[in-house]
Tab-separated table of C-alpha atoms and ligand atoms in Angstrom:
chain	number	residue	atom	x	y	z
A	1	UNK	CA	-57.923	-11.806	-173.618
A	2	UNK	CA	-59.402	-9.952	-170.359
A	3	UNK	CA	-59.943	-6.791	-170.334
A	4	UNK	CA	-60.256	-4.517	-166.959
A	5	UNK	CA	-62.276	-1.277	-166.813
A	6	UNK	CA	-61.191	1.952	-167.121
A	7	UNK	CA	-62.558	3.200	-164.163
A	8	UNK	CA	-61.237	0.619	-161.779
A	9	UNK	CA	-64.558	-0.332	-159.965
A	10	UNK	CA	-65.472	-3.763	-161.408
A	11	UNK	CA	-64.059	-6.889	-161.719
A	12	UNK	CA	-61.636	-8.213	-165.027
A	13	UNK	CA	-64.087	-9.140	-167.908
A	14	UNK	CA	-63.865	-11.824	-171.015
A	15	UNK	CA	-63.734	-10.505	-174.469
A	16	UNK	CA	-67.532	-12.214	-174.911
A	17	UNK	CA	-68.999	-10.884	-171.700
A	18	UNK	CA	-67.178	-6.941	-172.589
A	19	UNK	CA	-68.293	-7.238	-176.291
A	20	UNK	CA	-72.302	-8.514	-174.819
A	21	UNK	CA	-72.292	-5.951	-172.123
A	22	UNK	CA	-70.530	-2.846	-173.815
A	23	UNK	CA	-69.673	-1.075	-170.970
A	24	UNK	CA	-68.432	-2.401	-167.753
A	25	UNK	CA	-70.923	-2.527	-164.611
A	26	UNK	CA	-68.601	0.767	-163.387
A	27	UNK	CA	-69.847	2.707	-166.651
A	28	UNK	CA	-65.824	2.267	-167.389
A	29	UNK	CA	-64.746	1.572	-170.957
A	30	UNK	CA	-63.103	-1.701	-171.444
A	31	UNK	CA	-59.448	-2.001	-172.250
A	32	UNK	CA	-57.090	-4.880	-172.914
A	33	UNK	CA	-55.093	-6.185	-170.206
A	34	UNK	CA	-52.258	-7.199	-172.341
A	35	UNK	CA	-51.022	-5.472	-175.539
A	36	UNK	CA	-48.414	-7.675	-177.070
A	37	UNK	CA	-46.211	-6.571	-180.054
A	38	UNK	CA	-46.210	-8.295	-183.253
A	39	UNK	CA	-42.279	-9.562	-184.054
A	40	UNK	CA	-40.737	-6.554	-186.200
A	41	UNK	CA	-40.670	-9.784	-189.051
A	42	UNK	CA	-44.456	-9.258	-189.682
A	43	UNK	CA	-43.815	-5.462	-190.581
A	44	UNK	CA	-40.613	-6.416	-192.688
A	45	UNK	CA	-42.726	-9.148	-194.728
A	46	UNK	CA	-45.871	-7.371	-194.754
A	47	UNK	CA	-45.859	-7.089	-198.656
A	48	UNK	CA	-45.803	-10.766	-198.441
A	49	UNK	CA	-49.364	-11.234	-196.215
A	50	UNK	CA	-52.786	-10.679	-197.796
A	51	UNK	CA	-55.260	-8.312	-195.887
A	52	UNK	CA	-56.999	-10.673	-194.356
A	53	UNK	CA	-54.062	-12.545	-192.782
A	54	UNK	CA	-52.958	-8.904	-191.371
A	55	UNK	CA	-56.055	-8.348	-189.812
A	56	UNK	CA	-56.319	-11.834	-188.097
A	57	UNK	CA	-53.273	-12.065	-186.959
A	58	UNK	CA	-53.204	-8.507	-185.621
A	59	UNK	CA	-56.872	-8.595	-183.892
A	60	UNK	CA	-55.859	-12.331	-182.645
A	61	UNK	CA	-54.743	-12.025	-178.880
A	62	UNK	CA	-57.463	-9.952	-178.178
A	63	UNK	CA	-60.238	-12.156	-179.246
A	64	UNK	CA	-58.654	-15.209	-178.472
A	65	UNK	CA	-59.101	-18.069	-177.152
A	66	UNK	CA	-62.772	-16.693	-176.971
A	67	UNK	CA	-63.270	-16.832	-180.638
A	68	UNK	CA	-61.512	-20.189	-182.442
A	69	UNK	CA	-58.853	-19.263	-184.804
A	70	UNK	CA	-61.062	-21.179	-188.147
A	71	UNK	CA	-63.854	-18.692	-186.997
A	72	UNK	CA	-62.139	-15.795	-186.513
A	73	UNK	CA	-60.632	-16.228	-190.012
A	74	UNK	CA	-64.378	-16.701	-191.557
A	75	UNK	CA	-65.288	-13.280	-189.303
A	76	UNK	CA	-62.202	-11.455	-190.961
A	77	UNK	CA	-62.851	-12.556	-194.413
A	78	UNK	CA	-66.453	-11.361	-194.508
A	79	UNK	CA	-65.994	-8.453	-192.347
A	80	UNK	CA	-63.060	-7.566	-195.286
A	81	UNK	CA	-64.467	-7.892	-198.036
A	82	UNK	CA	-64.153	-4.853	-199.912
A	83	UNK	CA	-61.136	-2.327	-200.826
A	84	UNK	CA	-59.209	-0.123	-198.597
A	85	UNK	CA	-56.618	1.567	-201.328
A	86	UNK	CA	-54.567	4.536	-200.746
A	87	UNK	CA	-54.675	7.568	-203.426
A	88	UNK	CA	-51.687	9.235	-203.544
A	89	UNK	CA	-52.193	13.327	-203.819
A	90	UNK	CA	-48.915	14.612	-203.787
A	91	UNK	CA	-45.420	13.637	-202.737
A	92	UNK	CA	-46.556	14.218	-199.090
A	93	UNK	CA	-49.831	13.744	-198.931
A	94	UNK	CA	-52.172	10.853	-199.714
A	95	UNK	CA	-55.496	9.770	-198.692
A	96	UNK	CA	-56.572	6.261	-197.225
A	97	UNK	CA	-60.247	5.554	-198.878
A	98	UNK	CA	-62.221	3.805	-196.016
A	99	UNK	CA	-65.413	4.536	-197.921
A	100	UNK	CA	-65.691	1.550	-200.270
A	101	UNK	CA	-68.052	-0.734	-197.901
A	102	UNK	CA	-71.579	-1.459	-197.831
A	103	UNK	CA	-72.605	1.917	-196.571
A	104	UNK	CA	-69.762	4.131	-197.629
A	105	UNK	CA	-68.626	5.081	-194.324
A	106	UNK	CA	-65.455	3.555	-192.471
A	107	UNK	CA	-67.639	2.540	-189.517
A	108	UNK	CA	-68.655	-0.856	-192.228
A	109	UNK	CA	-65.608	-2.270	-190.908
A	110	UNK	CA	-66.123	-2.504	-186.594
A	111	UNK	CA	-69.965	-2.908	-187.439
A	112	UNK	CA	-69.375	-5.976	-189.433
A	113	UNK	CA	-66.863	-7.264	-187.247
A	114	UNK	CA	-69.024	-6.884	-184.066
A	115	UNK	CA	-72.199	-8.250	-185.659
A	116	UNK	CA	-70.655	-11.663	-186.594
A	117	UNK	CA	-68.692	-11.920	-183.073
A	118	UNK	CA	-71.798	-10.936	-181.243
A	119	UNK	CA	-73.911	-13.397	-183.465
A	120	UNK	CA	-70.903	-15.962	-182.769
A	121	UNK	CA	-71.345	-15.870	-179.142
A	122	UNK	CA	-75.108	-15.749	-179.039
A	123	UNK	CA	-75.417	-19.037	-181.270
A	124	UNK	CA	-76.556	-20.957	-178.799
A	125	UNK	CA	-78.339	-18.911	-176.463
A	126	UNK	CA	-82.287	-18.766	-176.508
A	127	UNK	CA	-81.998	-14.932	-174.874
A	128	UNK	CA	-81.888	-12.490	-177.502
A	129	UNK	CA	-79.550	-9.735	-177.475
A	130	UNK	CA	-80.966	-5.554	-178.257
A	131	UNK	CA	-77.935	-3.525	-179.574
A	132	UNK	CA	-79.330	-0.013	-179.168
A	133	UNK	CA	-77.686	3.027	-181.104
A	134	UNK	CA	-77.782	6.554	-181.159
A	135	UNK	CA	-76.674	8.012	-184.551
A	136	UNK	CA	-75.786	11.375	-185.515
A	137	UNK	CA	-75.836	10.153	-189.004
A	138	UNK	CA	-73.459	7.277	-190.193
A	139	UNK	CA	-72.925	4.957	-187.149
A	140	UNK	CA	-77.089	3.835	-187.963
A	141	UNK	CA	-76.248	3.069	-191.165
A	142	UNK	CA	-73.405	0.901	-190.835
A	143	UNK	CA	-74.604	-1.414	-187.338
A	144	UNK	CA	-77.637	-1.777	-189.623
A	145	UNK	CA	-76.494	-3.003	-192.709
A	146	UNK	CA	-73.777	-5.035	-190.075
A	147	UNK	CA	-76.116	-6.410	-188.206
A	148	UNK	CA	-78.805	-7.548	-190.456
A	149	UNK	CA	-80.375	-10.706	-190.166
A	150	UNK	CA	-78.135	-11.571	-187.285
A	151	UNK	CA	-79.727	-14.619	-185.381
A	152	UNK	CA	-80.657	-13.286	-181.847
A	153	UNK	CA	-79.788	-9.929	-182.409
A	154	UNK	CA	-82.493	-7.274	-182.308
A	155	UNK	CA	-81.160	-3.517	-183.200
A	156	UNK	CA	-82.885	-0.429	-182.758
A	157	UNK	CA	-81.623	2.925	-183.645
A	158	UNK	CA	-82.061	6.431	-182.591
A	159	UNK	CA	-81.482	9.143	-184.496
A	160	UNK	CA	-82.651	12.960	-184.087
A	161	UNK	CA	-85.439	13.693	-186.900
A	162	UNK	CA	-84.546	16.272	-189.731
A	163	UNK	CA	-80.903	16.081	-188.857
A	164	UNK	CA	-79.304	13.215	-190.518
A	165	UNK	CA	-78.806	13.294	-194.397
A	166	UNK	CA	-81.394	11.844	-196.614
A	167	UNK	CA	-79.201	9.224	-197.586
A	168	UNK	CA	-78.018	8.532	-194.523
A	169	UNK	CA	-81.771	8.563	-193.070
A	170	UNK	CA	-82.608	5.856	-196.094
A	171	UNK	CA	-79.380	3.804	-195.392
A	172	UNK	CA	-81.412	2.906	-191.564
A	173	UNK	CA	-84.340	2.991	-192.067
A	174	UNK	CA	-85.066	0.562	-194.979
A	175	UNK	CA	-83.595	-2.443	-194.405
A	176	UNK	CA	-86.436	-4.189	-192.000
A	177	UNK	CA	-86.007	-7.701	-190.663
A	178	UNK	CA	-83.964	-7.074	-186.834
A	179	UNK	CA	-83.519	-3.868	-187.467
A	180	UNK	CA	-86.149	-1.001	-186.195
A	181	UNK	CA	-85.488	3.125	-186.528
A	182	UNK	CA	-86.811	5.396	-184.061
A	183	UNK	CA	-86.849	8.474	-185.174
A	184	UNK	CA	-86.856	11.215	-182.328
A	185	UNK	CA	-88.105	14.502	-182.411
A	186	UNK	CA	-85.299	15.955	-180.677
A	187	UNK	CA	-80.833	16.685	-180.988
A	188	UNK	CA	-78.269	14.145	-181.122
A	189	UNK	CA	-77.621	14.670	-177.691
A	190	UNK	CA	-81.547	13.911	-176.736
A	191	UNK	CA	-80.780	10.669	-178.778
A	192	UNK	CA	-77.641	9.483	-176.599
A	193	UNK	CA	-79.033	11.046	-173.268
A	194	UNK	CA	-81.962	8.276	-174.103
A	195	UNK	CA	-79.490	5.515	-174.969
A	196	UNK	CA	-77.622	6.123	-171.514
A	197	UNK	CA	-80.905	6.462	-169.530
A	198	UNK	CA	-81.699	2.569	-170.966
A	199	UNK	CA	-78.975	1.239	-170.364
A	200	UNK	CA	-79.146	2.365	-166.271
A	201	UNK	CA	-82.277	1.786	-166.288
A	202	UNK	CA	-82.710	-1.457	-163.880
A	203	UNK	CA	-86.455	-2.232	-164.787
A	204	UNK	CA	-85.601	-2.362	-168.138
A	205	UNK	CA	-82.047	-4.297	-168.229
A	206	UNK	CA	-84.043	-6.654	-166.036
A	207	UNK	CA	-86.234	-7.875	-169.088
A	208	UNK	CA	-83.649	-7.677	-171.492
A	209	UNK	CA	-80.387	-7.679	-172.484
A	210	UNK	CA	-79.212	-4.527	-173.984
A	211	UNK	CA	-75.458	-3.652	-175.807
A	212	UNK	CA	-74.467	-0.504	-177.737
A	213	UNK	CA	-72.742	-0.855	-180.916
A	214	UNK	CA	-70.197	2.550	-180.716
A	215	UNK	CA	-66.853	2.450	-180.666
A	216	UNK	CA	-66.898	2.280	-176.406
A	217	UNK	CA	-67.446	-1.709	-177.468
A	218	UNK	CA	-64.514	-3.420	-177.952
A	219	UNK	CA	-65.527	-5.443	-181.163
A	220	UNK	CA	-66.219	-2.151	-182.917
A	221	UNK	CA	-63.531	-0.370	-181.675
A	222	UNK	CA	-60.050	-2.673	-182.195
A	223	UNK	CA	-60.843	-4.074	-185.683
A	224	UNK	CA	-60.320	0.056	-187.139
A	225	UNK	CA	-56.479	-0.564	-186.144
A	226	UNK	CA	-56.135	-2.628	-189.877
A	227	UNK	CA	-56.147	0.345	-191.591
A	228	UNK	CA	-53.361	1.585	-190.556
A	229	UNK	CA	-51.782	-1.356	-191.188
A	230	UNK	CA	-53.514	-1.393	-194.650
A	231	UNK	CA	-51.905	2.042	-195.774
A	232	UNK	CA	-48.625	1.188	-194.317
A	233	UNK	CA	-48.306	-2.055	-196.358
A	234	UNK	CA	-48.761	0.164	-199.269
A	235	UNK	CA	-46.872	2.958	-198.711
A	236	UNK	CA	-44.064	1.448	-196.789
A	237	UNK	CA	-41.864	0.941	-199.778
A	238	UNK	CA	-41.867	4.568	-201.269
A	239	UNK	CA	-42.513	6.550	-197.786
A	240	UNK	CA	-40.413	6.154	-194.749
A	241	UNK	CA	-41.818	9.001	-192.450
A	242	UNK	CA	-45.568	8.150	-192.480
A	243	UNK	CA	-47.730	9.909	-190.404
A	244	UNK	CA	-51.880	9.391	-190.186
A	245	UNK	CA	-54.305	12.391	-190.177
A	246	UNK	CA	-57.584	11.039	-188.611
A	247	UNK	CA	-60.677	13.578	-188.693
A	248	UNK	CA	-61.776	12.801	-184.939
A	249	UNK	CA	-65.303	12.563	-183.074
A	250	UNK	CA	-65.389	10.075	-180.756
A	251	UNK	CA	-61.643	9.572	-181.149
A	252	UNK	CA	-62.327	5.799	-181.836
A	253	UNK	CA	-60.197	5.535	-184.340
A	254	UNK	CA	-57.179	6.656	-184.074
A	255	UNK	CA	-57.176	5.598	-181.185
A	256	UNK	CA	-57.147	2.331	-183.005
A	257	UNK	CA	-54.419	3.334	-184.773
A	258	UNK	CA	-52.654	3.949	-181.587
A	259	UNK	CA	-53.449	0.049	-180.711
A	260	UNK	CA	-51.683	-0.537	-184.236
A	261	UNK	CA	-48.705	1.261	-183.500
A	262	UNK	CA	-48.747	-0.352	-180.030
A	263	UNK	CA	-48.610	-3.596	-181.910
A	264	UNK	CA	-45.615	-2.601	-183.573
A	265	UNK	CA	-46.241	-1.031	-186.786
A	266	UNK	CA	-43.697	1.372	-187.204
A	267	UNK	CA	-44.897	5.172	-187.140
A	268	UNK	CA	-44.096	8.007	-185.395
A	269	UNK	CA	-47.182	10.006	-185.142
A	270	UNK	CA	-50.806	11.420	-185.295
A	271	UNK	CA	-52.772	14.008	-186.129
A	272	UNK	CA	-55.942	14.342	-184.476
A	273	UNK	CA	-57.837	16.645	-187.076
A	274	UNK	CA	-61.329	18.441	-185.911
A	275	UNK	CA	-63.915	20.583	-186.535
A	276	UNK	CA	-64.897	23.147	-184.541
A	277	UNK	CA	-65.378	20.520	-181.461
A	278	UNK	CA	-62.303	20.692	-180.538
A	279	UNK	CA	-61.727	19.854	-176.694
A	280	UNK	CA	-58.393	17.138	-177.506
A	281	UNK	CA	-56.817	20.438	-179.551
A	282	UNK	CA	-57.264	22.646	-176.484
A	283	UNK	CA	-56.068	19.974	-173.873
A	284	UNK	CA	-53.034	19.601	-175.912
A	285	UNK	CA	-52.122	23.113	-174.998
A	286	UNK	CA	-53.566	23.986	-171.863
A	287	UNK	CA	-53.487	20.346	-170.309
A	288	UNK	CA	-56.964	21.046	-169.567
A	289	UNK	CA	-59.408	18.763	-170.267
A	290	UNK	CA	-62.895	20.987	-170.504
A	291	UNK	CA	-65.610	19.445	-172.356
A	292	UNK	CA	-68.147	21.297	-174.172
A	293	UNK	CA	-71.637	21.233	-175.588
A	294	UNK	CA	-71.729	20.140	-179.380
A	295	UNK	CA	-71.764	22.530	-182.293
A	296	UNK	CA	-73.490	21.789	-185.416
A	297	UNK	CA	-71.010	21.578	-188.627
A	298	UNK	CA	-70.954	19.740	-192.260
A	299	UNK	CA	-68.740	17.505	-190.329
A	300	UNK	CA	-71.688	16.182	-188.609
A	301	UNK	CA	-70.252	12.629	-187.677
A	302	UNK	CA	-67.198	14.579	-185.808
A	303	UNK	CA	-69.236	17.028	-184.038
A	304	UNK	CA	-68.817	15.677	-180.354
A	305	UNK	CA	-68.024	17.629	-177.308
A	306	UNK	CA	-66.988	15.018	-175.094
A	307	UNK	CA	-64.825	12.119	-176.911
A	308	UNK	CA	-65.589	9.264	-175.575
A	309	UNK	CA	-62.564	7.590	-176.497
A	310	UNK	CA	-60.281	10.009	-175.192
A	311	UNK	CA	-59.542	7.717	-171.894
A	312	UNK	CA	-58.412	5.193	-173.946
A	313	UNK	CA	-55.548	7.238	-175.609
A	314	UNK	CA	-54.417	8.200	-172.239
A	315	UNK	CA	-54.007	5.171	-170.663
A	316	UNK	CA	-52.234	3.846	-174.198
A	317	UNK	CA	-49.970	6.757	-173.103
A	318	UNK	CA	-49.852	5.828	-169.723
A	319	UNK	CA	-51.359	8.979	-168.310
A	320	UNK	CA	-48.370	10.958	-169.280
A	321	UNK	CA	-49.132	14.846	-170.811
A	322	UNK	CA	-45.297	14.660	-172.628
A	323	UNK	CA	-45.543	11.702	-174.496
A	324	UNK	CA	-49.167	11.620	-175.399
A	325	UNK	CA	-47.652	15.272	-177.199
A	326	UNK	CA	-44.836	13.616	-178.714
A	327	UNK	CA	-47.289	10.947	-180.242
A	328	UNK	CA	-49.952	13.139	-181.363
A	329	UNK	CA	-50.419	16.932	-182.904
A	330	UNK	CA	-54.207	18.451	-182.892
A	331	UNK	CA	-55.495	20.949	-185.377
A	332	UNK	CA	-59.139	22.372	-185.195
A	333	UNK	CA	-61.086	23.631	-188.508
A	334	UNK	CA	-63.698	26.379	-189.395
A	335	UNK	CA	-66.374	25.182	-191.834
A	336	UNK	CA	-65.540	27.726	-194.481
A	337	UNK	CA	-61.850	26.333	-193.805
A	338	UNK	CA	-63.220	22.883	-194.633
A	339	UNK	CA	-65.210	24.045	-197.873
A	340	UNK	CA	-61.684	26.008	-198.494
A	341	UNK	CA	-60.034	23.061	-198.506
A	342	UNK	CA	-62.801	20.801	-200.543
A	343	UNK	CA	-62.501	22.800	-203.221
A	344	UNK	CA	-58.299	22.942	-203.476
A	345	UNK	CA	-58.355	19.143	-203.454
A	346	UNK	CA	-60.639	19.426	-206.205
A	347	UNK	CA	-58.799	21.852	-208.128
A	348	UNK	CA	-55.327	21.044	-207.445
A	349	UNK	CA	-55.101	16.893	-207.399
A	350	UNK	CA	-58.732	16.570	-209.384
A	351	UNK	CA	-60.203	14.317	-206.164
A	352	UNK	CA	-63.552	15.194	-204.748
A	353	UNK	CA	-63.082	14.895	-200.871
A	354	UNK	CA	-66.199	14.941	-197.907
A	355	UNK	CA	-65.858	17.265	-195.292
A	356	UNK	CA	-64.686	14.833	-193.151
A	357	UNK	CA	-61.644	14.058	-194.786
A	358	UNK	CA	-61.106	17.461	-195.942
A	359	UNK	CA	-60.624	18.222	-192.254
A	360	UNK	CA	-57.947	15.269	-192.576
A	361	UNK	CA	-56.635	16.659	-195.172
A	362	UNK	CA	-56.349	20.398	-193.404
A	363	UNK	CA	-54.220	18.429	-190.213
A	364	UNK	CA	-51.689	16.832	-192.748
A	365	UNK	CA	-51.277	20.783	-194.553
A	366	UNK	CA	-50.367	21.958	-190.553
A	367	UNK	CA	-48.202	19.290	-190.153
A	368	UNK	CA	-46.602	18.906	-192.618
A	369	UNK	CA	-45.604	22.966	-192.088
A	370	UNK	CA	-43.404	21.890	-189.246
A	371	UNK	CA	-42.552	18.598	-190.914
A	372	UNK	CA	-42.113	19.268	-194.299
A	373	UNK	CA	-40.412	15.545	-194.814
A	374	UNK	CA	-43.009	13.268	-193.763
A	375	UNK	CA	-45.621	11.792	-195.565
A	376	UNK	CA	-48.948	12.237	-194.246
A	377	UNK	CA	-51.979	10.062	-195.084
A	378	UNK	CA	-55.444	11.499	-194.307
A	379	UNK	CA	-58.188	9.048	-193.356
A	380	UNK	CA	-61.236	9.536	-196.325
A	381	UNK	CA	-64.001	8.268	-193.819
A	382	UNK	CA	-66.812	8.544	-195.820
A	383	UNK	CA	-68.046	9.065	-199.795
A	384	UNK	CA	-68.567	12.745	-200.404
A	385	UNK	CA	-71.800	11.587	-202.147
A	386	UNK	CA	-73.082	10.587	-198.876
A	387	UNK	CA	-72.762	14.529	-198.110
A	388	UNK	CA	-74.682	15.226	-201.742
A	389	UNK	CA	-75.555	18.748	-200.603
A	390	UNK	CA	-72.494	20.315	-199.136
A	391	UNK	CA	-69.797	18.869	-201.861
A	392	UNK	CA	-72.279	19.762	-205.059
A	393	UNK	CA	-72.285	23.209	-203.871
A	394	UNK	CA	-68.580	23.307	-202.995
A	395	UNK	CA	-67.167	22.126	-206.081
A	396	UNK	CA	-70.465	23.374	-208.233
A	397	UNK	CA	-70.476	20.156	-209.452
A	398	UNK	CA	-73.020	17.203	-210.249
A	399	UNK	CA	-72.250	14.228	-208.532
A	400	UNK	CA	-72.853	10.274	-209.825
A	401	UNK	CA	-73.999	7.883	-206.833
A	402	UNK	CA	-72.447	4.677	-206.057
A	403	UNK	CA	-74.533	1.579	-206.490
A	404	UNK	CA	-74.504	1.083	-202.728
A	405	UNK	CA	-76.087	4.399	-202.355
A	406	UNK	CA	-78.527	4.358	-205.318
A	407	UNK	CA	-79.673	0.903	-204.136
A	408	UNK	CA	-81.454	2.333	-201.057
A	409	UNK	CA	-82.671	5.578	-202.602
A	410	UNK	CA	-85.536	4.143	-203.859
A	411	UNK	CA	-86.899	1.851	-201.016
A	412	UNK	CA	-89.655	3.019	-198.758
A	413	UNK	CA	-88.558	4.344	-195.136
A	414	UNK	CA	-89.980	2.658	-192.045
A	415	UNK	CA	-89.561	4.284	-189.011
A	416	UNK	CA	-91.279	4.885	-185.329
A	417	UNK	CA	-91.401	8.427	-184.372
A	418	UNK	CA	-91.068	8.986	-180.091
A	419	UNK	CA	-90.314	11.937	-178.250
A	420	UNK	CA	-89.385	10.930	-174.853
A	421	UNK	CA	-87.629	8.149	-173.069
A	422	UNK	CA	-90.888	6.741	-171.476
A	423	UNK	CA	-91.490	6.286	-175.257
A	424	UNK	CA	-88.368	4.529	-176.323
A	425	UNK	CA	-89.106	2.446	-173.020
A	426	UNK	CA	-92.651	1.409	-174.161
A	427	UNK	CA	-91.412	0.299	-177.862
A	428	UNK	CA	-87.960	-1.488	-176.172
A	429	UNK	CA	-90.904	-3.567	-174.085
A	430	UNK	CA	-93.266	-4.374	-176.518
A	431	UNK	CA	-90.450	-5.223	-179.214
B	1	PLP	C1	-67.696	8.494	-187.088
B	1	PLP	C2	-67.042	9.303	-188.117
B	1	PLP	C3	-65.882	10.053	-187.825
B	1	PLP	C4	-65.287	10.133	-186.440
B	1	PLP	O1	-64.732	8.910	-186.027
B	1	PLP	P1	-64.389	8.681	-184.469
B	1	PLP	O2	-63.907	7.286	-184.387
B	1	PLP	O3	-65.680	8.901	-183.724
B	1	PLP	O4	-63.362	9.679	-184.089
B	1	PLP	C5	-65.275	10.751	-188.859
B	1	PLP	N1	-65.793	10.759	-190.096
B	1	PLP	C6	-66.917	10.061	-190.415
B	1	PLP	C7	-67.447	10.151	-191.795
B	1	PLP	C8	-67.576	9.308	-189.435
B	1	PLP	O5	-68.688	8.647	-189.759
């Protein structure tokens, strides 16, 4: 599959080069040239077709011929292999649990996938490859725990001191080998403004060869479009009208789900659920599209002012305001609305939500006002326990960790503290 740049000022790129380079030479995302339908017989004998058979032949044509069908099936099995199940909360509402990888967060998934394709392509090449990551909290986790002990992959990850969880903080900063945490005095935003200045920066690009690993590349991007095919192969039977809430940051994945549905799976709509950040809920009644500075919320992995993926949804929409509404309601949340709704899941259904998904959760209660015959599905994109504070205090409530998380609590944090970009420059050279 090519793929051509959303900005329309460089030239047509292979999936290898776009998933290598991250962003195209024009600072334009990549998209797929081609998006080719799956015959409605896949959908109709889905029940039939293990995961990992979905999710190859769904992410297929757009690694291929790049990526050999035997090791694309090797990439999807060990990228898969944990649970995605769906908990059913009421009639209308259930929840999709994307938490139940390596590092709890749904971002296991595209990590994993991109580390072995990136690892694939750089087999045989002596020049190593520096994926470099700013994290407001669970994107480190999960490219580190992809991407360890890839051959020829070095990763090094940025994330704003004092302002990530602990657990989160432990998940990158413990795991050693190819993977290195910088930890910057400084925002989120100081974080990515350092990422972007690397990767412009000519005098360094000329020594090495540096890729992000956020959901602008396409290997961590496409692979979130199983889920939706996930919950649909399990709900399909009982619910005709489904409808995904996805709490949004970055809008990377639903836009993925929007590549599903593009693909054929049948449903009819979206909610894009927020936080206070809510710049895709104002466009879709003004038509304006006015970005803002972030605001701080227990939400922390959606609170983004300027989605990056936004682009992408428009030009699966074809640039056109009407059906881009038709396809897609947007609902923005208050905190105390969020910790509102944490504690009714809890009470009324006896499920212990983040604040992530209870943002979800919020979008499918304002849809379903409107649509009271649907079924909506919010996306759980992380394990409340990796929000410890927050959900003990909501639901007043001791919480038991999961293995996964009690395995790193323990382990000693290594990490390089910097302050400005001449900083991360000096480390990037010497590394
Ligand atoms: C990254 C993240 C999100 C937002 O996902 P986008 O693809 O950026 O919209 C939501 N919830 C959690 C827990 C996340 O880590």
């Amino acid at each position: 599959m090519n793929y051509y740049s959303l900005n329309h000022k460089a030239p047509n790129s292979s999936f290898k080069n776009a998933v290598i380079k991250g962003l195209a030479p024009d600072k334009g995302l990549y998209f797929p040239e081609n998006i080719t339908p799956l015959p409605k017989s896949f959908f109709d004998n889905i029940d039939n077709l293990p995961y990992s058979e979905i999710a190859f032949e769904t992410i297929k044509q757009f690694v291929s011929p790049e990526i050999p069908d035997d090791v694309l099936k090797t990439i999807v099995e060990e990228t898969l292999s944990f649970d995605f199940p769906v908990a059913k909360l009421s009639d209308n509402i259930s929840t999709l649990e994307l938490f139940h990888g390596p590092t709890m967060a749904f971002k296991d998934v595209g990590a994993r996938f991109m580390a072995r394709c990136l690892g694939y392509f750089n087999q045989n090449n002596d020049k190593e490859v520096t994926v470099l990551v700013a994290t407001s909290g669970d994107t480190g986790g999960a490219v580190a725990n992809g991407f360890l002990g890839v051959k020829g992959v070095n990763v090094v990850i940025l994330y704003p001191s004092g302002k990530v969880s602990d657990i989160q903080e432990k998940q990158l900063t413990t795991l050693g080998q190819n993977i290195k945490a910088l930890e910057v005095n400084g925002t989120f935003d100081d974080c990515q403004a350092m990422v972007k200045t690397a990767f412009l920066d000519e005098s360094l690009t000329s020594k090495m060869q540096l890729t992000s690993a956020n959901s602008i590349n396409v290997a961590r991007w496409l692979p979130q479009l199983f889920y939706f095919i996930f919950a649909y192969k399990q709900l399909h039977k009982q619910h005709k009208d489904i409808v995904f809430s996805v709490p949004s940051g970055n809008f990377g994945n639903i836009c993925a789900g929007m590549m599903a549905q593009q693909l054929g799976l049948p449903i009819n709509h979206f909610v894009a659920s927020n936080n206070v950040n809510n710049v895709v809920t104002r466009y879709l009644v003004s038509q304006l599209y006015e970005p803002k500075p972030s605001i701080q919320t227990i939400s922390n992995a959606m609170d983004v002012g300027a989605p990056s993926n936004f682009i992408r949804i428009q030009e699966i929409y074809r640039n056109n305001f009407e059906t881009l509404k038709n396809n897609v309601s947007s609902y923005s949340f208050t905190d105390d609305e969020t910790k509102e709704a944490m504690l009714e899941i809890y009470n009324s259904y006896d499920y212990v939500a983040d604040p992530h998904g209870a943002v979800g959760y919020l979008g499918c209660k304002e849809y379903l006002k409107e649509n009271p015959n649907a079924h909506c599905v919010f996306l759980e994109t992380a394990h409340p326990t990796k929000f410890l504070d927050v959900v003990e205090e909501v639901i007043n409530e001791k919480q038991p960790l999961p293995e996964q998380i009690q395995s790193v609590m323990g382990k000693d944090k290594e990490a390089f503290v910097i302050s400005t970009y001449e900083d991360l420059k000096g480390f990037l050279l010497r590394s």
